[in-house]
Amino acid sequence: LAKIYTDQDASLDPIKDKKIAVLGYGNQGRAWALNLRDSGLNVIVGLEREGNSWKQAVQDGFQPVHTEDAVKQADIIIFLIPDMVQRYVYREKVQPNMKEGADLVFAHGFNIHYKLIDPPSTSDVYMVAPKGPGATVRDFYTKGGGVPALVAVQQNPSGKAMEKALAIAKGIGATRAGVIETTFKEETETDLFGEQTTLVGGVMELMRSAFRTLVELGYQPEVAYFETINEMKMIVDIIYEKGFTGMLKAVSDTAKYGGLTVGKFVINEEVRKRMLEAAEKIRSGKFAEEWIEEYNRGSPTIKEGLEEIENSLEEQTRRRLKEIIERGKPKS
Ligand code: NDP
Ligand code: MG
Ligand code: MG
């Protein structure tokens, strides 16, 4: 069984007198910097350039500094910049400026697991990986809750890496929910698998395929949109609150019977074979290699994909239905 830690298992003590450099002020960076500060910790925001993040950090009451200046003062250095950027910033700004023995902390294991960053043996290297978007990490925290996270230790010369990982997890609110102990390998591989096959890729393509099937059969796109895309949130909300059992209780018997039989017919062995293939590609490092190459070519596939989706009939239909969706949202 997984080892789970909650608030009572974690103390801020091991990091309360340390200077914590949060590198990056985007999705996770902003949430972490704000939550850690509100938890009474000593945070400095380090950024590469005086762009949008810089302005936002100033608006939030931070005095951001350039990466190298944050790193020079820091006892704990947290990487919250894009995965593909981390190794360059590490090589050029972090490694040459860090105090000996400063901690290196990650929110995702990619750069360590695939050996893109090779940390000094004198540093503790650990991870706190929230299992939710940055905006939610902040929102739950301010409302007294917390997004669950995974914690892992890769290097532990001080012998205190896990205590510090738990302290960071407490500082961002994650232990209010609970954190699960894992390894960099398990977090990296499962995170990539989840986003590819389910959370980002799988769910989106499932909804799009269903939408397009209905439209090709001559049904109105607006009707198809409500049925195969918009209603997903309501169903997922029930799964989140009450599990699959609760969801199945909330739908009609007709939907239960159809769902239990046709679901398995559509998402069949063939699909699961492909999931295994996706997992293999992650585990072998082939996906990482491919992504690094894509990034180095200026991410043409991302650009093309985003453009295709933005212009798709699904998104056009959503734009037409936007007012209905907005008007219907709960008012309090
Ligand atoms: P973001 O894409 O939101 O990071 C944006 C930040 O990085 C901004 O401060 C931006 O500065 C800076 N930045 C962007 N490009 C560069 C660059 N080329 N050089 C220097 N700085 C740059 O990152 P995320 O928060 O999405 O991800 C951060 C880490 O958290 C990753 O390891 C990710 O895997 C992990 N993670 C992310 C989750 C999420 O919800 N997004 C969930 C769990 C983990 P500027 O404004 O100046 O461009
Ligand atoms: Mg994830
Ligand atoms: Mg991820």
PDB file of C-alpha atoms in Angstrom, residues 56-193:
ATOM      1  CA  GLN A  56       2.230  39.634 -12.211  1.00  0.00           C
ATOM      2  CA  ALA A  57       4.675  38.890  -9.392  1.00  0.00           C
ATOM      3  CA  VAL A  58       5.041  42.611  -8.663  1.00  0.00           C
ATOM      4  CA  GLN A  59       1.256  42.975  -8.666  1.00  0.00           C
ATOM      5  CA  ASP A  60       1.084  40.149  -6.125  1.00  0.00           C
ATOM      6  CA  GLY A  61       3.495  41.980  -3.840  1.00  0.00           C
ATOM      7  CA  PHE A  62       6.742  40.158  -4.655  1.00  0.00           C
ATOM      8  CA  GLN A  63       9.967  41.841  -5.652  1.00  0.00           C
ATOM      9  CA  PRO A  64      11.176  39.441  -8.320  1.00  0.00           C
ATOM     10  CA  VAL A  65      14.871  39.291  -9.164  1.00  0.00           C
ATOM     11  CA  HIS A  66      16.819  37.705 -12.006  1.00  0.00           C
ATOM     12  CA  THR A  67      17.309  33.957 -11.718  1.00  0.00           C
ATOM     13  CA  GLU A  68      21.005  34.106 -10.832  1.00  0.00           C
ATOM     14  CA  ASP A  69      20.363  36.607  -8.027  1.00  0.00           C
ATOM     15  CA  ALA A  70      17.597  34.471  -6.535  1.00  0.00           C
ATOM     16  CA  VAL A  71      19.780  31.373  -6.789  1.00  0.00           C
ATOM     17  CA  LYS A  72      22.771  33.018  -5.050  1.00  0.00           C
ATOM     18  CA  GLN A  73      20.738  33.617  -1.874  1.00  0.00           C
ATOM     19  CA  ALA A  74      18.713  30.427  -1.900  1.00  0.00           C
ATOM     20  CA  ASP A  75      18.880  27.391   0.351  1.00  0.00           C
ATOM     21  CA  ILE A  76      16.063  25.763  -1.604  1.00  0.00           C
ATOM     22  CA  ILE A  77      15.656  26.200  -5.369  1.00  0.00           C
ATOM     23  CA  ILE A  78      12.320  25.195  -6.872  1.00  0.00           C
ATOM     24  CA  PHE A  79      12.008  24.695 -10.633  1.00  0.00           C
ATOM     25  CA  LEU A  80       8.623  25.958 -11.823  1.00  0.00           C
ATOM     26  CA  ILE A  81       9.542  26.879 -15.367  1.00  0.00           C
ATOM     27  CA  PRO A  82       8.625  24.711 -18.378  1.00  0.00           C
ATOM     28  CA  ASP A  83      10.213  21.249 -18.364  1.00  0.00           C
ATOM     29  CA  MET A  84      12.036  21.881 -21.630  1.00  0.00           C
ATOM     30  CA  VAL A  85      13.586  25.102 -20.307  1.00  0.00           C
ATOM     31  CA  GLN A  86      14.784  23.738 -16.954  1.00  0.00           C
ATOM     32  CA  ARG A  87      18.022  22.182 -18.118  1.00  0.00           C
ATOM     33  CA  TYR A  88      19.218  25.343 -19.857  1.00  0.00           C
ATOM     34  CA  VAL A  89      18.399  27.524 -16.871  1.00  0.00           C
ATOM     35  CA  TYR A  90      20.049  24.954 -14.608  1.00  0.00           C
ATOM     36  CA  ARG A  91      23.228  24.877 -16.704  1.00  0.00           C
ATOM     37  CA  GLU A  92      23.547  28.605 -17.285  1.00  0.00           C
ATOM     38  CA  LYS A  93      22.046  30.249 -14.187  1.00  0.00           C
ATOM     39  CA  VAL A  94      21.582  27.776 -11.362  1.00  0.00           C
ATOM     40  CA  GLN A  95      24.586  25.477 -11.297  1.00  0.00           C
ATOM     41  CA  PRO A  96      27.215  28.291 -11.526  1.00  0.00           C
ATOM     42  CA  ASN A  97      25.516  30.389  -8.820  1.00  0.00           C
ATOM     43  CA  MET A  98      24.048  28.020  -6.275  1.00  0.00           C
ATOM     44  CA  LYS A  99      25.339  27.728  -2.713  1.00  0.00           C
ATOM     45  CA  GLU A 100      27.051  24.424  -2.073  1.00  0.00           C
ATOM     46  CA  GLY A 101      24.468  21.974  -0.766  1.00  0.00           C
ATOM     47  CA  ALA A 102      21.415  23.998  -1.799  1.00  0.00           C
ATOM     48  CA  ASP A 103      18.326  21.845  -2.404  1.00  0.00           C
ATOM     49  CA  LEU A 104      16.941  21.298  -5.908  1.00  0.00           C
ATOM     50  CA  VAL A 105      13.184  20.799  -5.951  1.00  0.00           C
ATOM     51  CA  PHE A 106      10.908  19.791  -8.808  1.00  0.00           C
ATOM     52  CA  ALA A 107       7.164  19.625  -9.453  1.00  0.00           C
ATOM     53  CA  HIS A 108       7.609  16.917 -12.084  1.00  0.00           C
ATOM     54  CA  GLY A 109      10.402  14.382 -12.437  1.00  0.00           C
ATOM     55  CA  PHE A 110      11.115  14.746 -16.161  1.00  0.00           C
ATOM     56  CA  ASN A 111      14.545  16.441 -16.093  1.00  0.00           C
ATOM     57  CA  ILE A 112      15.955  14.256 -13.341  1.00  0.00           C
ATOM     58  CA  HIS A 113      14.458  10.973 -14.479  1.00  0.00           C
ATOM     59  CA  TYR A 114      15.594  11.388 -18.086  1.00  0.00           C
ATOM     60  CA  LYS A 115      18.979  12.726 -16.866  1.00  0.00           C
ATOM     61  CA  LEU A 116      18.721  16.142 -18.523  1.00  0.00           C
ATOM     62  CA  ILE A 117      19.887  17.706 -15.260  1.00  0.00           C
ATOM     63  CA  ASP A 118      22.759  16.108 -13.369  1.00  0.00           C
ATOM     64  CA  PRO A 119      22.711  17.644  -9.876  1.00  0.00           C
ATOM     65  CA  PRO A 120      25.792  17.907  -7.651  1.00  0.00           C
ATOM     66  CA  SER A 121      26.068  15.038  -5.173  1.00  0.00           C
ATOM     67  CA  THR A 122      26.086  17.565  -2.295  1.00  0.00           C
ATOM     68  CA  SER A 123      22.480  18.664  -2.992  1.00  0.00           C
ATOM     69  CA  ASP A 124      19.283  17.129  -1.732  1.00  0.00           C
ATOM     70  CA  VAL A 125      17.028  16.532  -4.732  1.00  0.00           C
ATOM     71  CA  TYR A 126      13.332  16.029  -4.111  1.00  0.00           C
ATOM     72  CA  MET A 127       9.953  16.523  -5.657  1.00  0.00           C
ATOM     73  CA  VAL A 128       6.517  17.757  -4.705  1.00  0.00           C
ATOM     74  CA  ALA A 129       4.198  17.130  -7.637  1.00  0.00           C
ATOM     75  CA  PRO A 130       0.689  18.547  -7.244  1.00  0.00           C
ATOM     76  CA  LYS A 131      -1.965  16.463  -8.944  1.00  0.00           C
ATOM     77  CA  GLY A 132      -3.891  19.443 -10.278  1.00  0.00           C
ATOM     78  CA  PRO A 133      -3.442  22.681 -12.220  1.00  0.00           C
ATOM     79  CA  GLY A 134      -1.690  25.642 -10.570  1.00  0.00           C
ATOM     80  CA  ALA A 135      -4.827  27.773 -10.428  1.00  0.00           C
ATOM     81  CA  THR A 136      -6.512  25.017  -8.397  1.00  0.00           C
ATOM     82  CA  VAL A 137      -3.475  24.691  -6.095  1.00  0.00           C
ATOM     83  CA  ARG A 138      -3.991  28.360  -5.215  1.00  0.00           C
ATOM     84  CA  ASP A 139      -7.790  28.335  -5.152  1.00  0.00           C
ATOM     85  CA  PHE A 140      -8.090  25.304  -2.834  1.00  0.00           C
ATOM     86  CA  TYR A 141      -5.416  26.715  -0.513  1.00  0.00           C
ATOM     87  CA  THR A 142      -7.122  30.086  -0.094  1.00  0.00           C
ATOM     88  CA  LYS A 143     -10.375  28.264   0.708  1.00  0.00           C
ATOM     89  CA  GLY A 144      -8.747  26.154   3.417  1.00  0.00           C
ATOM     90  CA  GLY A 145      -8.176  23.015   1.348  1.00  0.00           C
ATOM     91  CA  GLY A 146      -5.321  21.647  -0.720  1.00  0.00           C
ATOM     92  CA  VAL A 147      -4.630  19.742  -3.919  1.00  0.00           C
ATOM     93  CA  PRO A 148      -3.122  16.288  -3.231  1.00  0.00           C
ATOM     94  CA  ALA A 149       0.470  15.779  -4.343  1.00  0.00           C
ATOM     95  CA  LEU A 150       3.168  13.162  -4.765  1.00  0.00           C
ATOM     96  CA  VAL A 151       6.489  13.453  -2.946  1.00  0.00           C
ATOM     97  CA  ALA A 152       9.750  11.753  -3.831  1.00  0.00           C
ATOM     98  CA  VAL A 153      13.424  11.893  -2.922  1.00  0.00           C
ATOM     99  CA  GLN A 154      16.148  11.321  -5.507  1.00  0.00           C
ATOM    100  CA  GLN A 155      19.269  12.410  -3.582  1.00  0.00           C
ATOM    101  CA  ASN A 156      19.541  12.746   0.170  1.00  0.00           C
ATOM    102  CA  PRO A 157      23.054  13.707   1.358  1.00  0.00           C
ATOM    103  CA  SER A 158      21.587  15.623   4.344  1.00  0.00           C
ATOM    104  CA  GLY A 159      19.371  12.753   5.395  1.00  0.00           C
ATOM    105  CA  LYS A 160      16.513  15.267   5.717  1.00  0.00           C
ATOM    106  CA  ALA A 161      15.202  15.418   2.161  1.00  0.00           C
ATOM    107  CA  MET A 162      11.864  13.734   2.890  1.00  0.00           C
ATOM    108  CA  GLU A 163      11.144  16.026   5.877  1.00  0.00           C
ATOM    109  CA  LYS A 164      11.808  19.006   3.624  1.00  0.00           C
ATOM    110  CA  ALA A 165       9.659  17.627   0.804  1.00  0.00           C
ATOM    111  CA  LEU A 166       6.819  17.200   3.293  1.00  0.00           C
ATOM    112  CA  ALA A 167       7.405  20.739   4.581  1.00  0.00           C
ATOM    113  CA  ILE A 168       7.106  22.172   1.076  1.00  0.00           C
ATOM    114  CA  ALA A 169       4.017  20.040   0.507  1.00  0.00           C
ATOM    115  CA  LYS A 170       2.565  21.461   3.721  1.00  0.00           C
ATOM    116  CA  GLY A 171       3.497  24.994   2.679  1.00  0.00           C
ATOM    117  CA  ILE A 172       1.542  24.730  -0.569  1.00  0.00           C
ATOM    118  CA  GLY A 173      -1.423  23.111   1.201  1.00  0.00           C
ATOM    119  CA  ALA A 174      -1.051  19.615  -0.230  1.00  0.00           C
ATOM    120  CA  THR A 175      -0.815  17.810   3.135  1.00  0.00           C
ATOM    121  CA  ARG A 176      -4.219  19.262   4.104  1.00  0.00           C
ATOM    122  CA  ALA A 177      -5.467  16.698   1.614  1.00  0.00           C
ATOM    123  CA  GLY A 178      -2.681  14.117   1.678  1.00  0.00           C
ATOM    124  CA  VAL A 179       0.516  13.339  -0.173  1.00  0.00           C
ATOM    125  CA  ILE A 180       1.674   9.996  -1.485  1.00  0.00           C
ATOM    126  CA  GLU A 181       5.293   8.870  -1.456  1.00  0.00           C
ATOM    127  CA  THR A 182       6.609   7.866  -4.850  1.00  0.00           C
ATOM    128  CA  THR A 183       9.826   7.879  -6.900  1.00  0.00           C
ATOM    129  CA  PHE A 184      10.951  10.231  -9.657  1.00  0.00           C
ATOM    130  CA  LYS A 185      10.545   7.334 -12.092  1.00  0.00           C
ATOM    131  CA  GLU A 186       6.990   6.479 -11.049  1.00  0.00           C
ATOM    132  CA  GLU A 187       5.842  10.106 -10.962  1.00  0.00           C
ATOM    133  CA  THR A 188       7.381  10.940 -14.331  1.00  0.00           C
ATOM    134  CA  GLU A 189       6.078   7.900 -16.158  1.00  0.00           C
ATOM    135  CA  THR A 190       2.578   7.948 -14.682  1.00  0.00           C
ATOM    136  CA  ASP A 191       2.218  11.710 -15.108  1.00  0.00           C
ATOM    137  CA  LEU A 192       3.115  11.495 -18.788  1.00  0.00           C
ATOM    138  CA  PHE A 193       0.855   8.482 -19.267  1.00  0.00           C
TER     139      PHE A 193
END
